[in-house]
PDB file of C-alpha atoms in Angstrom:
ATOM      1  CA  UNK A 626      28.876  38.916   8.946  1.00 57.00           C
ATOM      2  CA  UNK A 627      26.000  38.242   8.061  1.00 72.00           C
ATOM      3  CA  UNK A 628      27.612  37.615   3.904  1.00 72.00           C
ATOM      4  CA  UNK A 629      29.876  34.851   5.765  1.00 73.00           C
ATOM      5  CA  UNK A 630      26.679  33.147   6.872  1.00 78.00           C
ATOM      6  CA  UNK A 631      24.835  33.121   3.746  1.00 83.00           C
ATOM      7  CA  UNK A 632      27.839  31.680   2.500  1.00 85.00           C
ATOM      8  CA  UNK A 633      28.349  29.010   5.200  1.00 88.00           C
ATOM      9  CA  UNK A 634      24.602  28.145   4.895  1.00 89.00           C
ATOM     10  CA  UNK A 635      24.419  27.997   0.588  1.00 90.00           C
ATOM     11  CA  UNK A 636      27.729  25.918   1.463  1.00 89.00           C
ATOM     12  CA  UNK A 637      26.104  23.848   4.137  1.00 87.00           C
ATOM     13  CA  UNK A 638      22.805  23.372   1.304  1.00 90.00           C
ATOM     14  CA  UNK A 639      24.820  22.907  -1.533  1.00 88.00           C
ATOM     15  CA  UNK A 640      26.285  19.858   0.469  1.00 88.00           C
ATOM     16  CA  UNK A 641      23.217  18.477   2.148  1.00 86.00           C
ATOM     17  CA  UNK A 642      21.890  18.658  -1.962  1.00 88.00           C
ATOM     18  CA  UNK A 643      24.959  16.206  -3.012  1.00 83.00           C
ATOM     19  CA  UNK A 644      24.869  14.437   0.022  1.00 82.00           C
ATOM     20  CA  UNK A 645      20.973  13.607  -0.757  1.00 82.00           C
ATOM     21  CA  UNK A 646      22.092  12.675  -4.688  1.00 79.00           C
ATOM     22  CA  UNK A 647      24.968  10.443  -3.606  1.00 76.00           C
ATOM     23  CA  UNK A 648      22.656   9.094  -0.118  1.00 76.00           C
ATOM     24  CA  UNK A 649      19.906   7.848  -1.703  1.00 76.00           C
ATOM     25  CA  UNK A 650      21.115   5.759  -4.818  1.00 78.00           C
ATOM     26  CA  UNK A 651      22.866   4.266  -2.091  1.00 77.00           C
ATOM     27  CA  UNK A 652      20.850   3.020   0.514  1.00 79.00           C
ATOM     28  CA  UNK A 653      17.443   2.153  -2.152  1.00 83.00           C
ATOM     29  CA  UNK A 654      20.255  -0.209  -3.701  1.00 84.00           C
ATOM     30  CA  UNK A 655      20.960  -1.761   0.389  1.00 86.00           C
ATOM     31  CA  UNK A 656      17.290  -1.175   0.934  1.00 86.00           C
ATOM     32  CA  UNK A 657      16.043  -3.858  -2.094  1.00 90.00           C
ATOM     33  CA  UNK A 658      19.009  -5.784  -1.232  1.00 89.00           C
ATOM     34  CA  UNK A 659      18.152  -6.424   1.703  1.00 87.00           C
ATOM     35  CA  UNK A 660      14.008  -6.907   0.914  1.00 90.00           C
ATOM     36  CA  UNK A 661      15.484  -9.436  -1.767  1.00 91.00           C
ATOM     37  CA  UNK A 662      18.094 -11.236   0.187  1.00 90.00           C
ATOM     38  CA  UNK A 663      13.945 -11.709   3.373  1.00 89.00           C
ATOM     39  CA  UNK A 664      12.643 -13.189  -0.395  1.00 88.00           C
ATOM     40  CA  UNK A 665      15.050 -15.906  -0.975  1.00 84.00           C
ATOM     41  CA  UNK A 666      15.673 -16.073   2.815  1.00 84.00           C
ATOM     42  CA  UNK A 667      12.176 -16.636   2.919  1.00 80.00           C
ATOM     43  CA  UNK A 668      11.058 -18.881   0.595  1.00 76.00           C
ATOM     44  CA  UNK A 669      13.943 -21.484   1.604  1.00 71.00           C
ATOM     45  CA  UNK A 670      12.443 -21.497   4.928  1.00 65.00           C
ATOM     46  CA  UNK A 671       9.335 -21.921   4.043  1.00 60.00           C
ATOM     47  CA  UNK A 672       9.856 -24.882   1.402  1.00 59.00           C
ATOM     48  CA  UNK A 673      12.557 -26.137   4.341  1.00 57.00           C
ATOM     49  CA  UNK A 674       9.388 -26.425   6.534  1.00 58.00           C
ATOM     50  CA  UNK A 675       7.117 -27.191   3.215  1.00 59.00           C
ATOM     51  CA  UNK A 676       9.203 -30.497   2.980  1.00 59.00           C
ATOM     52  CA  UNK A 677      10.084 -30.924   6.170  1.00 60.00           C
ATOM     53  CA  UNK A 678       5.527 -31.487   6.859  1.00 64.00           C
ATOM     54  CA  UNK A 679       5.942 -33.419   4.148  1.00 60.00           C
ATOM     55  CA  UNK A 680       8.430 -35.949   5.393  1.00 60.00           C
ATOM     56  CA  UNK A 681       5.858 -36.029   8.812  1.00 57.00           C
TER      57      UNK A 681
END
């Protein structure tokens, strides 16, 4: 019984390691994409606001 439990723990541990390996780059890439899009939107909004102020 303990051998089966140990095997299960090892399988879960390996699975967690694999998901960690795959999840980190994906989440990191997603985070970078979000930051870039936010930065671009922020700059665009700032620029349009500046132009509106300039026109008025």
